[in-house]
Coordinates of C-alpha atoms in Angstrom, one line a residue:
M482 CA 131.0 -129.6 -11.8
A483 CA 127.5 -130.1 -10.4
G484 CA 128.6 -128.4 -7.3
Q485 CA 129.3 -125.2 -9.2
V486 CA 125.7 -124.7 -10.3
E487 CA 122.2 -124.0 -9.1
I488 CA 119.3 -124.8 -11.2
R489 CA 115.8 -123.5 -10.3
R490 CA 112.6 -124.0 -12.5
T491 CA 109.6 -122.0 -12.7
T492 CA 106.1 -123.5 -12.5
Y493 CA 106.3 -123.7 -16.2
G494 CA 109.5 -125.6 -16.2
I495 CA 111.8 -122.8 -17.3
P496 CA 115.3 -123.4 -15.9
H497 CA 117.1 -120.5 -14.3
I498 CA 120.8 -121.5 -14.0
R499 CA 123.3 -119.7 -11.7
A500 CA 126.8 -120.9 -12.3
E501 CA 130.2 -120.0 -10.9
N502 CA 131.8 -119.9 -14.3
I503 CA 131.1 -120.2 -18.1
R504 CA 131.9 -123.9 -18.3
A505 CA 129.7 -124.7 -15.4
A506 CA 126.9 -122.7 -17.1
G507 CA 127.4 -124.8 -20.3
F508 CA 127.2 -128.0 -18.1
A509 CA 123.9 -126.9 -16.5
L510 CA 122.3 -126.1 -19.8
G511 CA 123.5 -129.5 -21.2
Y512 CA 122.0 -131.2 -18.2
V513 CA 118.6 -129.6 -18.2
Q514 CA 118.3 -130.0 -21.9
A515 CA 119.1 -133.7 -21.6
E516 CA 116.5 -133.9 -18.8
D517 CA 113.8 -132.2 -21.0
H518 CA 114.7 -133.6 -24.4
G519 CA 117.0 -136.4 -23.9
E520 CA 116.7 -138.5 -26.9
R521 CA 116.5 -135.5 -29.2
V522 CA 119.7 -134.0 -27.7
V523 CA 121.6 -137.3 -28.0
R524 CA 120.5 -138.1 -31.5
G525 CA 121.7 -134.7 -32.7
L526 CA 125.0 -135.1 -31.1
A527 CA 125.4 -138.7 -32.5
R528 CA 124.7 -137.3 -35.8
S529 CA 127.2 -134.5 -35.4
R530 CA 129.9 -137.0 -35.3
G531 CA 128.6 -139.1 -38.1
E532 CA 127.6 -142.3 -36.1
L533 CA 123.9 -142.8 -37.2
S534 CA 125.0 -145.7 -39.5
L535 CA 126.2 -147.6 -36.6
H536 CA 122.7 -147.6 -35.2
F537 CA 120.4 -147.5 -38.2
G538 CA 122.4 -149.1 -41.0
A539 CA 124.0 -147.9 -44.2
D540 CA 120.9 -145.9 -45.4
S541 CA 122.4 -143.1 -43.1
A542 CA 125.8 -143.2 -44.7
D543 CA 125.3 -140.1 -46.9
V544 CA 124.4 -138.0 -43.8
D545 CA 127.1 -139.5 -41.8
A546 CA 129.8 -138.8 -44.5
A547 CA 128.8 -135.1 -44.6
S548 CA 128.7 -135.0 -40.8
R549 CA 132.2 -136.5 -40.4
R550 CA 133.5 -133.8 -42.7
R551 CA 132.0 -131.1 -40.5
L552 CA 133.3 -132.8 -37.4
R553 CA 136.8 -132.7 -38.9
R554 CA 136.3 -128.9 -39.6
A555 CA 135.2 -128.6 -35.8
Q556 CA 138.3 -130.4 -34.6
D557 CA 140.6 -128.3 -36.7
T558 CA 139.0 -125.0 -35.6
Y559 CA 138.3 -125.8 -31.9
D560 CA 141.5 -124.4 -30.5
S561 CA 141.1 -121.1 -32.5
L562 CA 137.9 -120.4 -30.6
E563 CA 138.0 -118.0 -27.5
R564 CA 138.3 -119.7 -24.2
D565 CA 134.8 -118.8 -23.1
T566 CA 133.3 -120.4 -26.2
R567 CA 135.3 -123.7 -25.8
D568 CA 134.3 -123.8 -22.1
V569 CA 130.5 -123.5 -23.0
L570 CA 130.9 -126.2 -25.6
A571 CA 132.8 -128.6 -23.5
G572 CA 130.6 -127.9 -20.5
F573 CA 127.5 -128.7 -22.4
A574 CA 128.9 -132.0 -23.5
E575 CA 129.8 -132.9 -19.9
G576 CA 126.4 -131.9 -18.7
V577 CA 124.7 -134.2 -21.3
N578 CA 127.2 -137.0 -20.3
R579 CA 126.3 -136.5 -16.6
Y580 CA 122.6 -136.8 -17.2
I581 CA 123.1 -140.0 -19.3
E582 CA 125.3 -141.4 -16.6
L583 CA 122.7 -140.7 -13.8
H584 CA 119.6 -141.8 -15.8
P585 CA 120.6 -144.5 -18.3
E586 CA 117.3 -146.1 -18.0
G587 CA 115.9 -143.0 -19.9
F588 CA 117.8 -143.9 -23.1
P589 CA 117.9 -146.8 -25.5
E590 CA 121.2 -148.6 -25.1
W591 CA 122.7 -147.3 -28.2
M592 CA 122.1 -143.7 -26.8
R593 CA 124.2 -144.2 -23.7
L594 CA 127.2 -142.3 -25.3
R595 CA 129.7 -139.9 -24.1
F596 CA 130.3 -136.6 -26.0
T597 CA 133.0 -134.0 -26.2
G598 CA 133.2 -130.3 -26.9
H599 CA 134.2 -131.2 -30.6
D600 CA 130.9 -133.0 -31.0
V601 CA 128.9 -129.9 -29.8
H602 CA 131.1 -127.6 -31.9
A603 CA 130.4 -129.6 -35.0
L604 CA 126.7 -128.7 -34.7
G605 CA 127.5 -125.2 -35.5
V606 CA 129.7 -125.7 -38.5
T607 CA 127.9 -124.8 -41.7
S608 CA 128.2 -125.8 -45.3
A609 CA 126.8 -125.0 -48.7
D610 CA 123.3 -126.2 -49.7
T611 CA 124.8 -128.7 -52.3
A612 CA 121.5 -130.5 -52.8
A613 CA 119.7 -127.4 -54.1
A614 CA 122.7 -126.4 -56.2
R615 CA 122.7 -129.9 -57.6
R616 CA 119.0 -129.7 -58.5
L617 CA 119.8 -126.5 -60.3
A618 CA 122.8 -127.9 -62.2
V619 CA 120.8 -131.0 -63.4
R620 CA 117.9 -128.8 -64.5
I621 CA 120.3 -126.7 -66.5
E622 CA 121.9 -129.7 -68.2
T623 CA 118.8 -131.8 -68.8
G624 CA 115.9 -129.3 -68.8
Q625 CA 114.2 -131.5 -66.3
D626 CA 113.0 -130.3 -63.0
G627 CA 114.1 -132.1 -59.9
P628 CA 112.0 -132.4 -56.7
P629 CA 110.2 -129.1 -56.0
V630 CA 112.1 -126.7 -53.7
L631 CA 109.7 -125.5 -51.0
G632 CA 109.3 -121.7 -50.7
R633 CA 109.2 -120.0 -47.4
D634 CA 105.9 -120.4 -45.6
P635 CA 104.4 -116.8 -45.1
D636 CA 103.0 -118.0 -41.9
E637 CA 106.4 -119.1 -40.5
G638 CA 108.9 -117.0 -38.9
S639 CA 108.3 -114.3 -36.3
N640 CA 107.3 -110.8 -35.5
A641 CA 109.5 -108.1 -33.9
W642 CA 108.6 -104.6 -32.8
A643 CA 110.8 -102.0 -31.1
L644 CA 109.6 -98.7 -29.7
A645 CA 111.9 -95.8 -28.8
P646 CA 111.4 -93.9 -25.4
S647 CA 109.5 -91.3 -27.2
R648 CA 106.8 -93.8 -27.9
T649 CA 106.4 -95.4 -24.5
R650 CA 104.7 -94.2 -21.3
S651 CA 107.6 -95.4 -19.2
G652 CA 110.3 -93.4 -21.2
N653 CA 112.1 -96.7 -21.8
A654 CA 112.6 -98.5 -25.1
I655 CA 110.5 -101.6 -25.5
L656 CA 111.4 -104.7 -27.6
L657 CA 108.6 -107.1 -28.4
R658 CA 109.4 -110.7 -29.8
N659 CA 106.7 -113.0 -31.2
P660 CA 108.3 -116.2 -32.8
H661 CA 106.0 -117.9 -35.2
L662 CA 107.4 -121.4 -35.0
A663 CA 106.0 -124.9 -34.7
W664 CA 106.0 -126.5 -31.3
T665 CA 108.4 -129.2 -32.7
A666 CA 110.9 -126.6 -34.0
G667 CA 113.3 -127.3 -31.2
Y668 CA 113.7 -123.9 -29.3
Y669 CA 114.5 -124.0 -25.6
E670 CA 113.8 -121.1 -23.1
A671 CA 116.4 -120.6 -20.3
H672 CA 118.0 -118.1 -18.1
L673 CA 121.8 -118.2 -17.7
T674 CA 123.7 -116.3 -15.0
V675 CA 127.5 -116.3 -14.3
P676 CA 127.9 -113.4 -11.8
G677 CA 130.0 -110.5 -13.2
K678 CA 130.1 -112.2 -16.6
L679 CA 126.8 -113.2 -18.1
N680 CA 123.1 -112.7 -17.4
F681 CA 121.1 -113.8 -20.3
Y682 CA 117.5 -114.9 -20.8
G683 CA 116.5 -116.2 -24.3
D684 CA 115.7 -119.1 -26.4
F685 CA 118.4 -121.7 -27.4
R686 CA 118.2 -124.5 -29.8
V687 CA 117.6 -128.0 -28.4
G688 CA 120.9 -129.9 -28.5
S689 CA 123.1 -126.7 -28.6
P690 CA 124.4 -124.4 -25.9
I691 CA 124.5 -121.2 -28.0
G692 CA 122.1 -121.5 -30.9
I693 CA 120.3 -118.3 -30.2
I694 CA 117.4 -116.6 -32.0
G695 CA 116.8 -113.9 -29.4
G696 CA 116.8 -112.8 -25.8
F697 CA 118.1 -110.0 -23.5
N698 CA 120.5 -109.2 -20.7
E699 CA 120.2 -106.3 -18.2
H700 CA 121.5 -104.0 -20.9
L701 CA 120.0 -104.9 -24.2
G702 CA 118.0 -107.4 -26.1
W703 CA 117.3 -108.5 -29.7
A704 CA 114.7 -110.5 -31.8
T705 CA 115.2 -112.2 -35.1
T706 CA 112.8 -112.7 -38.0
N707 CA 113.3 -114.5 -41.3
N708 CA 114.8 -112.9 -44.2
A709 CA 115.7 -114.1 -47.7
V710 CA 119.4 -114.1 -48.4
D711 CA 121.1 -115.3 -51.7
S712 CA 124.5 -116.1 -50.1
D713 CA 125.8 -118.5 -52.9
E714 CA 126.3 -118.7 -56.6
L715 CA 126.5 -121.6 -58.9
Y716 CA 129.4 -121.5 -61.3
V717 CA 130.2 -123.6 -64.3
L718 CA 133.8 -124.5 -65.1
D719 CA 135.1 -125.9 -68.4
A720 CA 136.5 -129.4 -67.9
D721 CA 139.9 -130.1 -69.2
P722 CA 139.2 -132.2 -72.4
N723 CA 142.6 -133.9 -72.3
R724 CA 143.1 -134.7 -68.6
P725 CA 140.4 -136.2 -66.5
D726 CA 139.4 -134.8 -63.1
R727 CA 140.9 -131.4 -64.1
Y728 CA 139.3 -128.0 -65.1
L729 CA 140.5 -124.9 -67.0
F730 CA 140.9 -121.8 -65.0
D731 CA 143.0 -118.7 -65.3
G732 CA 144.7 -120.2 -68.4
S733 CA 145.8 -123.4 -66.6
S734 CA 144.7 -126.9 -66.1
M735 CA 143.8 -127.3 -62.5
P736 CA 143.2 -130.5 -60.5
L737 CA 140.0 -131.3 -58.7
G738 CA 140.3 -132.0 -54.9
R739 CA 139.1 -135.6 -54.0
E740 CA 138.2 -136.7 -50.5
V741 CA 137.1 -140.1 -49.6
V742 CA 135.2 -140.5 -46.4
T743 CA 134.8 -143.9 -44.8
V744 CA 131.6 -144.5 -42.8
P745 CA 131.2 -147.6 -40.6
Y746 CA 127.8 -149.1 -40.4
R747 CA 126.0 -151.9 -38.6
A748 CA 123.0 -153.9 -39.9
N749 CA 121.5 -157.1 -38.6
G750 CA 124.5 -157.6 -36.4
V751 CA 127.0 -157.3 -39.2
V752 CA 129.6 -154.4 -39.1
G753 CA 130.7 -153.1 -42.5
Q754 CA 132.1 -149.9 -44.2
V755 CA 131.0 -147.8 -47.0
R756 CA 132.9 -144.9 -48.8
R757 CA 131.5 -141.6 -50.0
E758 CA 133.5 -139.5 -52.4
F759 CA 133.6 -135.7 -52.4
W760 CA 135.1 -133.6 -55.2
S761 CA 135.9 -129.9 -54.7
T762 CA 137.8 -126.8 -56.0
P763 CA 139.2 -123.8 -54.2
L764 CA 135.9 -122.1 -55.1
G765 CA 133.7 -124.6 -53.4
P766 CA 132.3 -128.1 -53.7
V767 CA 131.6 -129.9 -57.0
V768 CA 127.8 -130.5 -57.2
H769 CA 127.5 -131.9 -60.8
R770 CA 129.8 -133.1 -63.7
T771 CA 129.5 -133.7 -67.3
P772 CA 132.3 -134.5 -69.8
Q773 CA 132.4 -130.9 -70.8
R774 CA 131.4 -129.0 -67.6
I775 CA 131.9 -128.9 -63.8
Y776 CA 129.3 -127.2 -61.6
V777 CA 130.7 -125.7 -58.4
V778 CA 128.8 -123.8 -55.7
K779 CA 130.5 -121.1 -53.9
A780 CA 128.7 -120.3 -50.7
A781 CA 129.4 -117.6 -48.0
E782 CA 128.5 -120.0 -45.2
E783 CA 130.9 -122.9 -46.4
G784 CA 133.0 -124.0 -43.4
E785 CA 131.9 -121.1 -41.2
Y786 CA 132.3 -122.2 -37.5
R787 CA 132.1 -119.1 -35.4
A788 CA 128.5 -118.6 -34.8
A789 CA 128.5 -119.7 -31.1
E790 CA 131.5 -117.3 -30.6
Q791 CA 129.4 -114.5 -32.1
F792 CA 126.3 -115.3 -30.1
L793 CA 128.2 -115.5 -26.8
R794 CA 129.8 -112.1 -27.5
M795 CA 126.3 -110.7 -28.2
M796 CA 125.0 -112.3 -25.0
K797 CA 127.7 -110.5 -23.0
S798 CA 127.4 -107.1 -24.7
K799 CA 126.7 -104.1 -22.5
S800 CA 126.2 -101.6 -25.2
L801 CA 125.0 -101.1 -28.8
A802 CA 128.7 -100.6 -29.8
Q803 CA 129.7 -103.8 -28.3
W804 CA 126.7 -105.6 -29.8
R805 CA 127.4 -104.4 -33.2
D806 CA 131.2 -105.3 -33.0
A807 CA 130.0 -108.9 -32.4
M808 CA 127.5 -108.8 -35.3
R809 CA 130.5 -107.6 -37.5
M810 CA 131.9 -111.1 -37.2
Q811 CA 129.2 -112.1 -39.8
A812 CA 129.3 -115.7 -38.6
R813 CA 125.5 -115.7 -38.7
S814 CA 124.4 -115.8 -42.3
S815 CA 120.9 -114.5 -42.3
S816 CA 117.9 -113.1 -40.3
N817 CA 116.5 -109.7 -39.6
F818 CA 117.7 -108.4 -36.2
T819 CA 115.6 -106.0 -34.3
Y820 CA 117.4 -104.5 -31.2
A821 CA 116.6 -102.2 -28.1
D822 CA 118.6 -101.3 -25.0
A823 CA 118.5 -99.7 -21.7
R824 CA 120.0 -96.4 -23.1
G825 CA 116.9 -95.9 -25.3
N826 CA 118.4 -97.0 -28.7
I827 CA 116.4 -99.0 -31.1
F828 CA 118.2 -100.6 -34.1
Y829 CA 117.4 -102.8 -37.1
I830 CA 119.6 -104.6 -39.6
W831 CA 118.9 -106.9 -42.5
N832 CA 121.7 -109.3 -41.6
A833 CA 123.4 -111.3 -44.3
T834 CA 126.6 -112.9 -45.7
L835 CA 125.9 -111.3 -49.1
P836 CA 128.6 -111.8 -51.7
V837 CA 129.8 -108.7 -53.7
L838 CA 129.2 -110.1 -57.2
P839 CA 131.3 -109.2 -60.3
H840 CA 128.3 -110.3 -62.4
A841 CA 124.6 -110.4 -62.4
P842 CA 123.2 -112.9 -59.8
G843 CA 122.4 -116.3 -61.2
G844 CA 119.5 -116.8 -58.8
D845 CA 117.8 -120.1 -59.3
T846 CA 117.8 -120.3 -63.0
T847 CA 121.5 -119.7 -64.1
A848 CA 125.0 -121.0 -63.6
I849 CA 127.6 -118.3 -64.1
P850 CA 130.5 -119.3 -66.5
A851 CA 133.8 -119.0 -64.6
R852 CA 137.0 -119.1 -66.6
R853 CA 139.3 -116.6 -64.6
S854 CA 139.5 -115.4 -61.0
S855 CA 137.8 -112.1 -61.9
D856 CA 134.6 -114.0 -62.8
V857 CA 134.1 -115.2 -59.2
W858 CA 133.0 -113.3 -56.1
T859 CA 135.7 -113.0 -53.4
R860 CA 134.3 -110.9 -50.6
L861 CA 131.2 -110.1 -48.7
V862 CA 129.2 -106.9 -48.3
P863 CA 130.5 -105.4 -45.0
F864 CA 128.1 -105.3 -42.0
D865 CA 128.0 -101.6 -42.0
S866 CA 126.8 -101.5 -45.6
L867 CA 123.8 -103.7 -45.1
P868 CA 120.4 -102.2 -44.8
Q869 CA 119.8 -100.9 -41.3
L870 CA 118.0 -98.3 -39.4
L871 CA 119.2 -96.6 -36.0
N872 CA 116.8 -94.6 -33.9
P873 CA 114.3 -93.5 -36.6
R874 CA 112.6 -90.2 -36.0
S875 CA 109.1 -91.7 -35.7
G876 CA 110.3 -94.0 -32.9
Y877 CA 109.4 -97.4 -34.0
L878 CA 110.8 -100.4 -36.1
H879 CA 109.1 -103.5 -37.1
N880 CA 109.6 -106.7 -39.2
E881 CA 107.4 -109.6 -39.9
N882 CA 109.7 -111.5 -42.1
D883 CA 109.5 -109.1 -45.1
S884 CA 112.2 -107.3 -46.8
P885 CA 113.9 -104.4 -45.0
H886 CA 112.6 -101.5 -47.0
Y887 CA 109.4 -100.7 -45.1
T888 CA 110.9 -101.2 -41.5
N889 CA 109.8 -97.6 -40.8
L890 CA 107.4 -95.9 -43.2
D891 CA 108.9 -92.5 -42.5
Q892 CA 112.3 -93.7 -43.5
V893 CA 111.8 -96.1 -46.4
L894 CA 115.0 -97.6 -47.6
D895 CA 115.6 -97.0 -51.2
A896 CA 115.9 -100.4 -53.1
S897 CA 118.1 -98.8 -55.8
R898 CA 120.9 -98.3 -53.2
Y899 CA 121.4 -102.1 -52.9
P900 CA 122.7 -104.6 -55.3
A901 CA 120.6 -107.0 -57.4
N902 CA 121.3 -109.9 -55.3
H903 CA 119.7 -108.1 -52.3
E904 CA 116.1 -109.1 -51.2
Q905 CA 113.6 -107.3 -53.3
P906 CA 110.9 -105.0 -51.8
M907 CA 107.9 -106.8 -50.4
L908 CA 105.3 -106.0 -47.6
G909 CA 102.9 -108.8 -46.8
L910 CA 99.4 -108.3 -45.1
R911 CA 100.9 -109.3 -41.7
S912 CA 103.5 -106.5 -42.0
Q913 CA 101.0 -104.0 -43.2
L914 CA 98.7 -104.7 -40.3
G915 CA 101.9 -104.2 -38.0
L916 CA 102.6 -100.9 -39.6
E917 CA 99.0 -99.8 -39.3
L918 CA 99.0 -100.6 -35.7
L919 CA 102.3 -98.8 -35.0
Q920 CA 102.2 -95.9 -37.3
S921 CA 100.3 -93.5 -34.9
Q922 CA 102.1 -91.2 -32.5
K923 CA 100.5 -92.7 -29.4
Q924 CA 102.6 -93.6 -26.5
Y925 CA 102.2 -97.1 -25.2
T926 CA 102.5 -99.1 -21.9
L927 CA 104.0 -102.5 -22.1
E928 CA 100.6 -104.1 -21.5
E929 CA 98.9 -102.0 -24.3
L930 CA 101.7 -103.0 -26.7
I931 CA 101.2 -106.6 -25.9
R932 CA 97.4 -106.3 -26.4
L933 CA 98.2 -104.5 -29.7
K934 CA 100.4 -107.4 -30.9
H935 CA 97.5 -109.9 -30.2
S936 CA 95.1 -108.0 -32.3
P937 CA 92.8 -110.5 -34.0
R938 CA 92.0 -108.3 -37.0
M939 CA 92.4 -110.1 -40.3
L940 CA 93.5 -107.5 -42.9
L941 CA 92.9 -109.9 -45.8
A942 CA 89.2 -109.9 -45.0
D943 CA 89.1 -106.1 -45.1
R944 CA 90.7 -106.3 -48.6
V945 CA 88.5 -109.0 -50.2
K946 CA 85.5 -109.9 -48.4
A947 CA 83.1 -107.4 -49.8
E948 CA 83.9 -108.5 -53.3
L949 CA 83.5 -112.1 -52.3
I950 CA 80.1 -111.6 -51.0
V951 CA 79.0 -109.6 -54.1
A952 CA 80.4 -112.4 -56.3
V953 CA 78.6 -115.3 -54.4
R954 CA 75.2 -113.5 -54.2
G955 CA 75.5 -112.8 -57.9
S956 CA 76.0 -116.6 -58.8
A957 CA 72.5 -117.9 -57.8
P958 CA 73.9 -119.7 -54.8
D959 CA 72.0 -122.7 -53.4
A960 CA 70.5 -122.5 -49.8
E961 CA 73.6 -123.9 -48.1
T962 CA 76.0 -121.5 -50.0
L963 CA 73.7 -118.6 -49.2
R964 CA 73.9 -119.5 -45.5
A965 CA 77.6 -119.6 -45.7
V966 CA 77.9 -116.2 -47.4
E967 CA 75.5 -114.6 -44.9
L968 CA 77.6 -116.0 -42.0
I969 CA 80.8 -114.5 -43.7
D970 CA 78.9 -111.2 -44.2
R971 CA 77.9 -110.9 -40.5
W972 CA 81.6 -111.8 -39.5
D973 CA 83.5 -109.0 -37.9
N974 CA 86.7 -109.8 -39.9
T975 CA 88.6 -111.0 -36.7
T976 CA 90.0 -114.4 -35.6
A977 CA 88.7 -113.9 -32.0
P978 CA 87.6 -117.1 -30.5
E979 CA 84.0 -116.0 -30.2
S980 CA 83.9 -114.6 -33.8
R981 CA 82.0 -116.9 -36.2
G982 CA 82.9 -116.9 -39.7
G983 CA 86.8 -116.6 -39.5
V984 CA 87.3 -120.4 -39.9
L985 CA 84.9 -120.6 -43.0
F986 CA 86.6 -117.6 -44.6
E987 CA 90.0 -118.9 -44.2
S988 CA 89.0 -122.3 -45.6
W989 CA 87.6 -120.6 -48.6
W990 CA 90.7 -118.5 -49.1
R991 CA 93.1 -121.5 -49.1
R992 CA 91.0 -123.3 -51.7
Y993 CA 90.8 -120.0 -53.8
M994 CA 94.6 -119.6 -53.5
N995 CA 95.1 -123.1 -54.6
Q996 CA 93.3 -122.4 -57.8
A997 CA 94.2 -118.7 -58.5
G998 CA 97.9 -118.8 -57.3
S999 CA 99.7 -115.6 -57.9
N1000 CA 96.6 -114.1 -59.8
A1001 CA 94.5 -114.1 -56.7
F1002 CA 94.0 -110.3 -56.3
R1003 CA 92.5 -107.7 -58.6
E1004 CA 95.2 -105.3 -57.7
P1005 CA 98.4 -107.0 -56.8
W1006 CA 100.9 -105.6 -54.3
T1007 CA 103.2 -102.8 -55.7
P1008 CA 106.0 -100.6 -54.2
Q1009 CA 104.0 -97.7 -55.3
K1010 CA 101.1 -98.6 -52.9
P1011 CA 102.9 -100.7 -50.2
T1012 CA 100.3 -100.4 -47.5
T1013 CA 97.1 -100.5 -49.5
T1014 CA 97.6 -103.5 -51.9
P1015 CA 96.9 -106.2 -52.6
R1016 CA 93.3 -105.8 -52.7
G1017 CA 90.1 -107.2 -54.4
L1018 CA 89.5 -110.5 -56.2
A1019 CA 90.8 -111.2 -59.7

C-alpha cells in the first residue's frame, strides 16, 4: 500500500498526504502519526483492545474490562459502517503496523504489536460516564461527597469567528479558528487528498484517523468550541424485595443483565486472570445498588459508534446542505460548531445529543424515580430543533465556549424557547471582548481579522482595576505594596510582551478569586446586562 501514497512534509513537519484511495489515505495517516507519536499511538490502540494488564499488571484490569466491552461493540458494528469508513480504519491500522515493522527499535518490545480496523474503531465507541453517575448515587444515599468533580476550565477550549461576505474586503466568507488546548492535548495537523473524493486539511486526534475538531476542504470549513451538554439522567429503580437481582418496572419484576468480563494479566512473569462484573438494564448500566434501590444512568452516548462515519461525511461535503445532513446523524454528542463556505454562508449550531425529558432534569443533585416507561426519556432533540443561526443580518458569528444565546447580539436566542436541560445563558469576559471587537460594521481583510483575534487587551482589567487601585491606596499600604499598585496603575491593561504589570495583576486576581469565589464582583453577570457585567470588586 505504500506505493499508493505520497507524503510531503512542510518545514514545520506538517504531513500533506496524497493517496490513490481512501484506504491508502488512512494507511498514510497511521504511518505518519506512528512516526511522530509512536508510543502514544500504540499505547492507545493497546488500551482500545483491553491489553494493558498484560504489560502493566492487574491494576489496569478495570480499564481493560471496560475497553474489552467497547471492543466487542466495535466488532459487532464494524460491518454496518460505510465502506469508506471501514477502509480508513483498516488503513490506519495497517499504516501503524507498517511503521512498527520498519522501525521496531523505536518501541519497547511489548509495543511491537499488530492492530486491526476493529481496534481503531473501538477508540470511537462511546459510553456513559458511569463514574460521575456513581458518585452522585453514593452522595444521594450517604450524604457524603465523593472526590470533587472538576468543572470546565474557563481558559480551556477554543475561539471561533465567522464573517459573512458583507463583512470582508474580499467578498468571501472568513472562518477563524483558535483552539485553546494544551500542547499535550493530542491533536494532529494534517492534509489528506484523495483525488476526486477527499481534500481535507484539519486537526485529527493522535491515535485516530477521524477524530476531527475542525478543518476545511475547498468548499467549506468548520470550527468547534466547548459547550455544556447534559446528555444523561440518573434514574432510581425499586429493587424487587422478594427476588434478588431484579427490579420492579411497568408493573412487572424484571431481571438485571449481568456480564462477566475476563481480563488476562501478567505480573512478575506470572500470567493470571481477573474478572469484572457489569450489571445493566435496558435503560442503561447500573452504577450503584442498595437492598431497596438500583441506580441506572441513561446516557445518549451509550454505545454510539458512528462518529468517524459522520466526520468523514462532513470532510467530503461540498455544500451546507450536505454538511448539515452529516451533522443530523448526531453521532457527535457535543460542541458548538461554527461554519463558513465558499458560497458565502455562515452558520452556527449548539450541537448536542440532548434528551427530550418527560420530567424536570435531575442535574448533578437528584436521581429521578422510574417505575414505568413513561418516566424515562426515549428520544433526542432533533438536530434542526437545536439552537442555531444561519446568515445573521449583521454578518458575524462567534463563540468562545459560552452558551449559544449571544452568538450574534442582533439576533439573541431566547432562552425561554429551550428546555430546562439546555445550557443556560452565560457570556464570559473572553466572549464579551470578542463581541466588542466584531460588533462594528467594518469590513475586514484576513490579515486584519487575525490581528484582531490576537488583541492583547484584558477586559477584566477594564472592569476592576480602578477599584483595586482605590482600595489598595486607601489601606495604608507599605512601600512594597505601593510600588506594586503604582505599577498596575501605569499598566495599559494589555497582555502584550512589553507591557509591564499584567503578570502582577493576573497573579493578584487568581489569589483574590481563591478567596472570594463566586462573590468576586460588585455587580455579577446578568442576562439583562450581558456585555457590561460583571464589573467592580465585591
